[in-house]
XYZ file of C-alpha atoms in Angstrom:
660
model
C 0.000 0.000 0.000
C 2.787 2.367 0.958
C 4.728 1.338 -2.073
C 1.795 2.062 -4.335
C 1.280 5.421 -2.686
C 4.913 6.268 -3.213
C 4.623 5.262 -6.824
C 1.566 7.440 -7.201
C 3.341 10.363 -5.760
C 6.247 9.947 -8.161
C 6.388 13.028 -10.295
C 6.141 12.866 -14.056
C 9.122 14.677 -15.648
C 8.190 17.987 -17.155
C 8.455 18.478 -20.894
C 10.804 21.304 -21.781
C 8.956 24.204 -23.275
C 10.146 25.578 -26.547
C 10.718 29.243 -26.032
C 11.666 30.166 -29.626
C 9.047 28.823 -32.015
C 10.440 30.602 -35.038
C 11.541 28.346 -37.966
C 15.190 27.323 -38.008
C 17.508 29.079 -40.418
C 18.455 25.787 -42.082
C 15.425 23.702 -43.033
C 15.711 19.918 -43.440
C 13.530 18.330 -46.089
C 12.358 14.740 -46.368
C 14.436 14.380 -49.541
C 17.563 15.392 -47.609
C 16.826 12.837 -44.847
C 16.440 10.048 -47.406
C 19.623 11.080 -49.228
C 21.641 11.095 -45.973
C 20.217 7.710 -45.006
C 21.322 6.293 -48.365
C 24.791 7.848 -48.073
C 25.272 6.435 -44.563
C 23.787 3.086 -45.667
C 21.385 3.127 -42.752
C 18.808 1.028 -44.613
C 21.215 -1.200 -46.572
C 19.862 -4.725 -46.518
C 22.297 -7.579 -46.498
C 22.308 -9.811 -49.588
C 20.293 -13.013 -49.351
C 22.312 -16.011 -48.249
C 23.600 -18.351 -50.921
C 21.450 -21.413 -51.167
C 22.991 -24.756 -52.011
C 20.733 -27.173 -53.781
C 21.397 -30.734 -52.675
C 18.717 -32.793 -54.382
C 16.426 -32.747 -57.392
C 13.359 -31.779 -55.382
C 15.000 -28.588 -54.179
C 16.110 -27.847 -57.734
C 12.599 -28.232 -59.069
C 11.298 -26.058 -56.282
C 13.896 -23.388 -57.134
C 12.992 -23.559 -60.845
C 9.315 -23.236 -60.014
C 9.904 -20.132 -57.904
C 12.088 -18.447 -60.538
C 9.672 -19.247 -63.363
C 6.792 -17.905 -61.309
C 8.786 -14.687 -60.712
C 9.565 -14.290 -64.426
C 5.982 -15.031 -65.423
C 4.700 -12.486 -62.899
C 7.025 -9.829 -64.322
C 5.864 -10.615 -67.848
C 2.219 -10.575 -66.781
C 2.664 -7.120 -65.202
C 4.031 -5.618 -68.416
C 4.182 -7.731 -71.534
C 5.813 -4.992 -73.636
C 9.084 -4.889 -71.633
C 11.197 -7.107 -73.904
C 14.115 -7.182 -71.473
C 12.025 -9.343 -69.099
C 11.433 -11.835 -71.906
C 15.139 -11.923 -72.810
C 16.224 -12.434 -69.176
C 13.682 -15.236 -68.843
C 14.901 -16.957 -72.008
C 18.580 -16.537 -71.097
C 17.886 -18.061 -67.671
C 16.253 -21.089 -69.288
C 19.211 -21.293 -71.667
C 21.610 -21.313 -68.705
C 19.752 -24.391 -67.425
C 20.116 -26.004 -70.872
C 16.350 -25.800 -71.266
C 16.652 -24.874 -74.956
C 13.119 -25.899 -75.845
C 11.680 -23.734 -73.072
C 13.923 -20.818 -74.148
C 12.637 -21.178 -77.733
C 9.089 -21.112 -76.454
C 9.779 -17.894 -74.523
C 11.393 -16.223 -77.549
C 8.454 -17.231 -79.738
C 5.981 -15.816 -77.193
C 8.025 -12.599 -77.103
C 7.987 -12.329 -80.915
C 4.202 -12.582 -80.804
C 4.256 -9.511 -78.549
C 6.737 -7.409 -80.586
C 8.056 -8.931 -83.808
C 9.723 -5.617 -84.805
C 12.202 -5.711 -81.930
C 15.645 -6.185 -83.508
C 17.375 -7.185 -80.269
C 14.898 -10.023 -79.747
C 15.666 -11.574 -83.134
C 19.423 -11.196 -82.579
C 19.342 -12.828 -79.114
C 17.142 -15.648 -80.414
C 19.474 -16.413 -83.333
C 22.605 -16.081 -81.193
C 21.188 -18.643 -78.748
C 20.675 -21.150 -81.549
C 24.148 -20.544 -82.975
C 25.749 -20.788 -79.543
C 24.120 -24.166 -79.033
C 25.126 -25.270 -82.559
C 21.522 -25.475 -83.736
C 22.401 -24.437 -87.290
C 19.122 -25.241 -88.982
C 17.164 -23.506 -86.245
C 19.438 -20.479 -86.624
C 18.905 -20.487 -90.415
C 15.184 -20.651 -89.842
C 15.294 -17.659 -87.476
C 17.488 -15.555 -89.788
C 15.242 -16.397 -92.720
C 12.156 -15.326 -90.773
C 13.952 -12.163 -89.614
C 15.020 -10.985 -93.083
C 11.562 -11.824 -94.451
C 9.804 -9.887 -91.698
C 12.253 -6.959 -91.516
C 14.142 -6.828 -94.837
C 15.449 -3.290 -94.294
C 17.420 -4.195 -91.163
C 20.931 -4.637 -92.571
C 22.225 -6.202 -89.364
C 20.176 -9.375 -89.987
C 21.634 -9.770 -93.483
C 25.204 -9.199 -92.251
C 24.805 -11.777 -89.462
C 23.126 -14.292 -91.752
C 25.801 -14.099 -94.482
C 28.586 -14.165 -91.888
C 27.142 -17.340 -90.326
C 26.884 -19.103 -93.671
C 30.428 -18.102 -94.598
C 31.782 -19.282 -91.246
C 30.051 -22.598 -91.837
C 31.786 -22.819 -95.219
C 28.495 -22.643 -97.069
C 29.691 -20.206 -99.784
C 26.811 -20.993 -102.109
C 24.322 -20.372 -99.298
C 25.978 -17.080 -98.391
C 25.893 -16.029 -102.055
C 22.219 -16.904 -102.220
C 21.534 -14.738 -99.143
C 23.501 -11.867 -100.706
C 21.477 -12.161 -103.903
C 18.238 -11.994 -101.934
C 19.605 -8.949 -100.156
C 20.593 -7.155 -103.380
C 17.033 -7.502 -104.684
C 16.065 -4.924 -102.047
C 18.668 -2.456 -103.469
C 20.296 -1.755 -100.104
C 22.836 0.944 -99.234
C 26.302 1.108 -100.793
C 28.103 -0.690 -97.979
C 25.987 -3.809 -98.558
C 27.117 -3.969 -102.202
C 30.739 -3.538 -101.125
C 30.313 -6.405 -98.653
C 29.020 -8.634 -101.443
C 31.909 -7.633 -103.742
C 34.486 -8.239 -101.014
C 32.877 -11.621 -100.319
C 33.366 -12.678 -103.938
C 36.917 -11.328 -104.003
C 37.799 -13.386 -100.919
C 37.105 -16.452 -103.046
C 38.877 -15.025 -106.161
C 35.623 -14.659 -108.069
C 36.645 -11.574 -110.069
C 34.081 -12.092 -112.830
C 31.266 -12.356 -110.296
C 32.553 -9.188 -108.588
C 32.542 -7.397 -111.976
C 28.927 -8.426 -112.522
C 28.007 -7.078 -109.094
C 29.763 -3.800 -109.893
C 27.744 -3.516 -113.110
C 24.516 -3.734 -111.119
C 25.897 -1.536 -108.329
C 26.706 1.511 -110.494
C 23.190 1.407 -111.957
C 21.498 1.211 -108.549
C 23.782 3.874 -107.006
C 24.951 5.976 -109.992
C 27.342 8.246 -108.104
C 30.655 9.390 -109.553
C 32.608 7.844 -106.689
C 31.064 4.419 -107.409
C 32.039 4.552 -111.086
C 35.569 5.499 -110.015
C 35.659 2.542 -107.582
C 34.537 0.240 -110.390
C 37.298 1.509 -112.701
C 39.933 1.223 -109.972
C 38.774 -2.334 -109.289
C 39.468 -3.193 -112.927
C 42.797 -1.370 -112.819
C 43.818 -3.141 -109.600
C 43.260 -6.543 -111.165
C 45.161 -5.635 -114.319
C 42.198 -5.188 -116.654
C 43.317 -1.805 -118.020
C 41.170 -1.935 -121.150
C 38.135 -2.675 -118.998
C 39.043 0.217 -116.671
C 39.301 2.648 -119.604
C 35.977 1.387 -120.880
C 34.392 2.008 -117.463
C 35.692 5.605 -117.425
C 34.418 6.211 -120.951
C 31.016 4.783 -120.060
C 30.903 7.019 -116.973
C 31.648 10.122 -119.068
C 28.908 9.145 -121.469
C 26.521 8.276 -118.625
C 26.778 11.671 -116.880
C 26.991 13.688 -120.114
C 27.535 17.456 -120.220
C 24.702 18.265 -117.818
C 26.063 16.438 -114.757
C 29.804 16.694 -115.242
C 31.936 16.208 -112.141
C 35.607 17.123 -111.959
C 36.376 14.096 -109.760
C 35.589 11.724 -112.613
C 37.901 13.503 -115.059
C 40.710 13.841 -112.512
C 40.544 10.096 -111.826
C 40.339 9.308 -115.557
C 43.352 11.536 -116.293
C 45.407 9.989 -113.475
C 44.586 6.520 -114.799
C 45.841 7.485 -118.268
C 48.876 9.131 -116.701
C 49.716 5.832 -114.974
C 49.449 4.142 -118.358
C 51.884 6.745 -119.841
C 49.189 7.979 -122.236
C 50.082 11.679 -121.887
C 48.221 12.866 -124.980
C 45.080 11.201 -123.712
C 45.588 13.003 -120.389
C 45.754 16.400 -122.131
C 42.655 15.653 -124.164
C 40.748 14.658 -121.021
C 41.779 17.784 -119.105
C 41.003 20.148 -121.988
C 37.678 18.456 -122.681
C 36.639 18.867 -119.037
C 37.921 22.436 -118.683
C 35.935 23.527 -121.724
C 32.688 22.264 -120.207
C 32.859 22.593 -116.417
C 32.349 25.977 -114.755
C 35.284 27.643 -113.069
C 33.883 27.333 -109.550
C 33.556 23.573 -109.922
C 36.904 22.980 -111.680
C 39.468 24.206 -109.148
C 40.872 20.734 -108.495
C 40.881 20.034 -112.212
C 43.046 23.091 -112.936
C 45.383 22.202 -110.101
C 45.951 18.650 -111.338
C 46.332 19.792 -114.952
C 48.996 22.300 -113.920
C 50.872 19.633 -111.929
C 50.713 17.263 -114.890
C 52.133 19.824 -117.350
C 54.920 20.735 -114.942
C 55.849 17.055 -114.687
C 55.488 15.932 -118.287
C 54.861 19.027 -120.464
C 57.033 21.709 -122.030
C 56.976 25.482 -121.661
C 54.336 25.815 -124.333
C 52.063 23.455 -122.478
C 52.385 25.417 -119.227
C 51.605 28.655 -121.056
C 48.566 27.010 -122.593
C 47.332 26.146 -119.111
C 47.711 29.734 -117.929
C 45.961 31.068 -121.029
C 43.213 28.479 -120.672
C 42.682 29.437 -117.050
C 42.436 33.140 -117.876
C 40.182 32.412 -120.838
C 38.000 30.349 -118.540
C 37.737 33.253 -116.096
C 36.740 35.682 -118.855
C 34.157 33.223 -120.156
C 32.592 33.089 -116.715
C 32.525 36.894 -116.468
C 30.887 37.492 -119.852
C 28.474 34.651 -119.226
C 27.392 36.250 -115.957
C 26.993 39.701 -117.572
C 27.073 39.761 -121.407
C 27.013 43.613 -121.396
C 30.225 43.867 -119.376
C 32.211 45.372 -122.246
C 35.383 45.789 -120.165
C 35.483 42.010 -119.676
C 35.045 41.549 -123.432
C 37.986 43.913 -124.109
C 40.242 41.909 -121.761
C 39.077 38.642 -123.280
C 39.735 39.883 -126.817
C 43.231 41.083 -125.934
C 43.976 37.613 -124.584
C 42.751 35.713 -127.650
C 44.407 38.170 -130.059
C 47.770 37.462 -128.438
C 47.483 33.693 -128.563
C 44.659 32.320 -130.697
C 44.101 31.824 -134.393
C 42.225 34.319 -136.546
C 39.009 32.272 -136.668
C 38.913 32.029 -132.875
C 39.472 35.795 -132.537
C 36.706 36.512 -135.051
C 34.360 34.186 -133.188
C 34.928 36.051 -129.902
C 34.471 39.428 -131.642
C 31.189 38.267 -133.173
C 29.973 37.095 -129.768
C 30.969 40.440 -128.193
C 29.281 42.712 -130.760
C 26.116 40.605 -130.581
C 25.459 42.096 -127.109
C 23.874 45.361 -128.241
C 23.113 47.853 -125.417
C 19.554 47.306 -124.146
C 18.628 51.025 -124.242
C 19.737 53.807 -126.555
C 21.670 55.953 -124.111
C 25.095 57.394 -124.774
C 26.741 55.976 -121.641
C 25.949 52.441 -122.805
C 26.893 52.914 -126.461
C 30.107 54.756 -125.609
C 31.906 51.532 -124.612
C 30.102 49.249 -127.044
C 31.138 51.160 -130.185
C 34.807 50.545 -129.403
C 34.225 46.807 -129.896
C 33.441 47.551 -133.542
C 36.416 49.899 -133.869
C 38.799 47.285 -132.427
C 37.250 44.597 -134.620
C 37.867 46.694 -137.728
C 41.436 47.512 -136.635
C 42.159 43.827 -136.064
C 40.925 42.894 -139.542
C 42.932 45.712 -141.103
C 46.227 45.503 -139.196
C 46.492 41.916 -137.925
C 44.463 39.818 -140.349
C 45.358 42.043 -143.369
C 41.866 41.634 -144.800
C 40.590 44.957 -146.283
C 37.328 43.449 -147.467
C 36.360 42.180 -144.024
C 37.431 45.535 -142.561
C 35.054 47.303 -144.928
C 32.255 44.911 -143.964
C 32.805 45.544 -140.252
C 32.643 49.310 -140.696
C 29.513 49.029 -142.826
C 27.762 46.812 -140.274
C 28.644 49.192 -137.433
C 27.259 52.198 -139.331
C 23.994 50.383 -139.948
C 23.694 49.340 -136.301
C 24.423 52.655 -134.563
C 21.174 54.703 -134.178
C 22.208 57.838 -136.091
C 18.671 58.599 -137.266
C 17.011 58.596 -133.851
C 16.721 62.405 -133.663
C 18.797 64.809 -131.573
C 20.705 64.153 -128.380
C 17.545 64.831 -126.369
C 15.820 62.067 -128.281
C 18.683 59.707 -127.451
C 19.564 60.722 -123.920
C 17.185 63.152 -122.174
C 18.764 64.900 -119.181
C 17.849 67.949 -117.107
C 21.114 69.670 -117.916
C 20.602 69.080 -121.627
C 17.055 70.463 -121.581
C 18.094 73.569 -119.639
C 20.973 74.336 -121.989
C 18.764 73.893 -125.021
C 16.031 76.135 -123.587
C 18.562 78.864 -122.724
C 19.853 78.723 -126.261
C 16.366 79.135 -127.733
C 15.596 81.992 -125.330
C 18.700 83.840 -126.454
C 17.533 83.338 -130.027
C 14.046 84.554 -129.058
C 12.496 81.349 -130.366
C 9.668 81.286 -127.818
C 7.508 78.758 -129.627
C 10.417 76.338 -129.648
C 10.917 77.056 -125.933
C 7.307 76.079 -125.314
C 7.820 72.814 -127.202
C 10.977 72.107 -125.256
C 9.264 72.758 -121.923
C 6.448 70.417 -122.930
C 8.982 67.676 -123.750
C 10.895 68.467 -120.586
C 7.776 68.040 -118.439
C 6.844 64.828 -120.242
C 10.278 63.517 -119.317
C 10.072 64.708 -115.665
C 6.560 65.764 -114.580
C 7.622 65.844 -110.919
C 10.179 68.634 -111.480
C 8.632 71.710 -109.809
C 11.394 74.024 -111.021
C 10.540 73.232 -114.647
C 6.851 74.021 -114.078
C 7.731 77.337 -112.411
C 10.138 78.327 -115.169
C 7.548 77.467 -117.823
C 4.885 79.584 -116.069
C 7.347 82.454 -115.605
C 8.092 82.339 -119.333
C 4.394 82.679 -120.131
C 4.092 85.522 -117.586
C 6.969 87.381 -119.222
C 5.319 86.859 -122.599
C 2.097 88.356 -121.167
C -0.046 85.245 -121.511
C -1.486 85.260 -117.953
C -4.194 82.684 -118.576
C -1.677 80.277 -120.072
C 0.616 80.759 -117.082
C -2.289 80.155 -114.689
C -3.237 76.996 -116.593
C 0.349 75.734 -116.283
C 0.286 76.312 -112.526
C -3.063 74.487 -112.237
C -1.707 71.573 -114.241
C 1.425 71.519 -112.089
C -0.348 71.361 -108.693
C -2.572 68.556 -109.984
C 0.411 66.243 -110.549
C 0.326 63.145 -108.276
C 4.014 63.402 -107.386
C 6.164 66.529 -107.035
C 9.705 66.960 -105.741
C 9.141 70.417 -104.092
C 5.390 71.066 -103.807
C 5.770 73.873 -101.224
C 7.943 75.885 -103.652
C 5.410 75.395 -106.446
C 2.453 76.555 -104.323
C 4.387 79.587 -103.084
C 5.251 80.545 -106.675
C 1.604 80.174 -107.720
C 0.410 82.334 -104.773
C 3.073 84.972 -105.503
C 1.952 84.958 -109.137
C -1.671 85.702 -108.166
C -0.550 88.374 -105.692
C 1.449 90.056 -108.449
C -1.667 90.009 -110.622
C -3.563 91.607 -107.677
C -6.062 88.776 -107.771
C -6.998 88.874 -104.068
C -9.916 86.479 -104.275
C -7.952 83.974 -106.360
C -5.089 84.179 -103.861
C -7.478 83.625 -100.975
C -8.948 80.578 -102.744
C -5.448 79.238 -103.355
C -4.654 79.474 -99.647
C -7.889 77.642 -98.831
C -7.061 74.887 -101.337
C -3.570 74.570 -99.906
C -4.936 74.343 -96.354
C -7.088 71.433 -97.452
C -3.884 69.573 -98.289
C -1.716 70.661 -95.353
C -2.288 72.395 -92.006
C 1.283 73.567 -91.657
C 1.711 76.602 -89.370
C 3.707 78.520 -91.989
C 0.770 78.340 -94.391
C -1.553 79.829 -91.758
C 0.907 82.626 -90.898
C 1.462 83.387 -94.588
C -2.312 83.492 -95.133
C -2.767 85.919 -92.226
C 0.057 88.143 -93.406
C -1.460 88.178 -96.897
C -4.774 89.421 -95.508
C -2.920 92.038 -93.475
C -0.899 93.244 -96.447
C -3.852 93.400 -98.819
C -4.481 96.976 -97.547
C -8.188 96.735 -98.160
C -10.934 97.680 -95.749
C -11.511 95.005 -93.109
C -8.040 93.484 -93.505
C -7.377 93.570 -89.739
C -10.534 91.632 -88.742
C -9.887 89.115 -91.526
C -6.314 88.675 -90.375
C -7.460 88.218 -86.771
C -10.143 85.774 -87.927
C -7.524 83.661 -89.710
C -5.366 83.562 -86.550
C -8.388 82.472 -84.513
C -9.284 79.792 -87.077
C -5.700 78.554 -87.164
C -5.511 78.402 -83.361
C -8.737 76.432 -83.219
C -7.552 74.044 -85.939
C -4.145 73.464 -84.337
C -5.473 72.546 -80.903
C -5.202 68.904 -81.888
C -1.717 69.377 -83.339
C 0.925 67.212 -81.697
C 3.704 69.669 -82.549
C 3.302 72.187 -79.737
C 6.210 74.291 -81.035
C 4.220 75.022 -84.202
C 1.217 76.077 -82.135
C 3.493 78.328 -80.065
C 4.908 79.820 -83.279
C 1.367 80.686 -84.396
C 0.525 82.361 -81.071
C 3.751 84.371 -81.113
C 2.958 85.597 -84.645
C -0.559 86.465 -83.488
C 0.788 88.352 -80.461
C 3.152 90.343 -82.677
C 0.177 91.274 -84.825
C -1.878 92.352 -81.808
C 1.067 94.273 -80.338
C 1.141 96.361 -83.482
C -2.518 96.649 -84.448
C -4.666 95.376 -81.556
C -6.206 96.932 -78.494
C -5.303 96.174 -74.894
C -8.105 93.630 -74.585
C -6.947 91.917 -77.769
C -3.407 91.676 -76.402
C -4.629 90.289 -73.079
C -6.741 87.745 -74.895
C -3.720 86.429 -76.817
C -1.554 86.530 -73.693
C -4.075 84.299 -71.945
C -3.640 81.775 -74.765
C 0.145 81.625 -74.399
C 1.386 78.336 -72.916
C 3.412 77.767 -69.772
C 6.861 76.269 -70.263
C 7.467 73.381 -67.813
C 10.348 71.019 -67.342
C 9.510 67.308 -67.434
C 11.296 63.983 -67.316
C 10.786 60.917 -69.446
C 12.291 57.483 -69.811
C 14.804 56.921 -72.586
C 15.178 53.587 -74.353
C 18.343 52.406 -76.062
C 18.386 50.977 -79.583
C 18.086 47.444 -78.236
C 14.949 48.335 -76.226
C 16.620 48.446 -72.801
C 16.230 51.358 -70.386
C 18.827 54.100 -70.828
C 17.790 56.259 -67.891
C 15.838 59.502 -67.830
C 16.121 62.742 -69.749
C 14.745 66.210 -69.104
C 12.756 68.106 -71.711
C 10.587 71.180 -71.932
C 6.881 70.925 -72.585
C 4.247 73.549 -73.198
C 0.939 73.527 -71.325
C -1.686 75.614 -73.032
C -4.447 77.167 -70.863
C -7.097 75.761 -73.177
C -5.689 72.251 -72.672
C -5.293 72.764 -68.919
C -8.960 73.779 -68.602
C -9.979 70.439 -70.093
C -7.723 68.475 -67.704
C -8.650 68.800 -63.973
C -5.287 67.479 -62.814
C -3.475 70.298 -64.647
C -5.842 72.870 -63.097
C -5.210 71.404 -59.647
C -1.464 71.539 -60.282
C -1.692 75.233 -61.188
C -3.644 75.981 -58.003
C -1.051 74.111 -55.949
C 1.757 76.130 -57.508
C -0.103 79.376 -56.759
C -0.665 78.357 -53.113
C 3.015 77.419 -52.762
C 4.065 80.785 -54.151
C 1.795 82.630 -51.693
C 3.193 80.590 -48.793
C 6.766 81.413 -49.770
C 5.943 85.143 -49.936
C 4.256 84.974 -46.524
C 7.233 83.207 -44.925
C 9.636 85.737 -46.424
C 7.596 88.584 -44.974
C 7.542 86.996 -41.516
C 11.318 86.366 -41.501
C 12.265 89.977 -42.400
C 9.773 92.382 -40.724
C 12.418 95.131 -40.265
C 12.891 95.297 -43.981
C 9.168 95.973 -44.381
C 9.394 98.814 -41.765
C 12.377 100.391 -43.488
C 10.615 100.221 -46.796
C 7.495 101.823 -45.301
C 9.552 104.644 -43.699
C 11.358 105.285 -46.878
């Protein structure tokens, strides 16, 4: 009883209270705990003990458990082929070949396109020397998946290792029916060469170059013949290749290989013919290697003349490319002709001259014909001085005279230019041929209707001649043109013309028509000044009315400087002609200049800081924006406060000022 009482009185230890419940600076996650447990191997399970099987019953029990495990894995996911392969390899390790075959067959029913499955299946049969089974599997594999080259390689290799050359050849033939890649053909050729079957290899090459008609394959075929001493056959292959590709698909590699073959056979003339034939037909950009090899050949086996021929041929080739790219490049033709004149026969030179002069300038302008005509002159000089043929020289001159457009009118008809027109018009003016001047101006404006200066000069001519209506019609025609180079100059000239004629109403209408096209501030100011300078009764109200209309129109103008320019012009007008109330009215419209800041962006779109700028706040705009009105009231209040504080801080100054 006492003992129980003592036990009851035993105090329960107090749990320490956590004073700081804030989160720890370093937090530990569940992922970190698991990672540390793995690193420290806290949950590392020991491997299962090795089990020794002592009798057949235990072995059967072990097999049953393993098979059940494999079957369960397969049942969970039939598409995981690795489970099938592990299962079959385990059965194979127990020499249960029939069971392993059954597993592989079940796996093929699941995924017959799996390459690894076929390879493992066939390797098992070959490893266990089941040759016929292996043949059966390879045959099924290449029938099911004929584009998998690995099956064909393995199949032919197996037959060759077994010494079944005829069987391997039969497999290769089946493979070639599918026209496989180049390496497969080379494998077949090498197979035949291993057994000294050169004729069979030649037959395969014949089929190969037709299935894969690349230049490199023709070259390999020719080198095969050359390697085995069949030089006539090799030359025939090269000739067939040249004929096969023709002039449209020429490749310098083929001709370089052909030339080197002939060089090895000491047929140097054949080599030259091959190089020259190729260089005459392949473009310069694609014949760099050809030129290089030809030069090396001539340095080794040619004479000085041959080397010079190479250099001339190379330069001639370059000029041919230039004139082919631009047939009207007459400078290239001159260089080309100088080259052939120094080295070629007369017929070749004449042929190049005829080709050059056939490229007549596309338009009849002097700058184009200036170079072209020298081709004819040089042609005639060549026939006269080099070829010593007076009759042909006469024919060249006659043909050139018939070709050059002598009868196409004057220089203006051939090559109209502003400078030419102006000079011609000045000449006719000095001769007082005014009708001819009119004709020239008409032609001039047909040539360049956008030239405002020409229109103005034409109208001024008619004004000087006293034909006012004709001058006005010219101005009207000018301002109706869709495109003008200096429209503001043309309009100003037209307005000045009407002012000179004292046509006030016409001038006013012109200003109105111009303002329909543009609302530029200078037009408004010019209009107002015109009304002011007209000197007629009511000019001041009209001028003031135009300023008011302009101010109203330019309220929506984004260019505030232009609006300020208008108001300043208006204020100058009122300062000179207006009353006090008129001046005050304009002064109330003047804007306030304020300093503002705005963000600046660099060319790449990034921020480049801030910049200060001056803006103008017009009273009319401020009245429509309450925030601007509030800002003005705040500024006024601040100003009054500053004046009040200044007065409180310096009362003595106020007394002195009052006494004084």
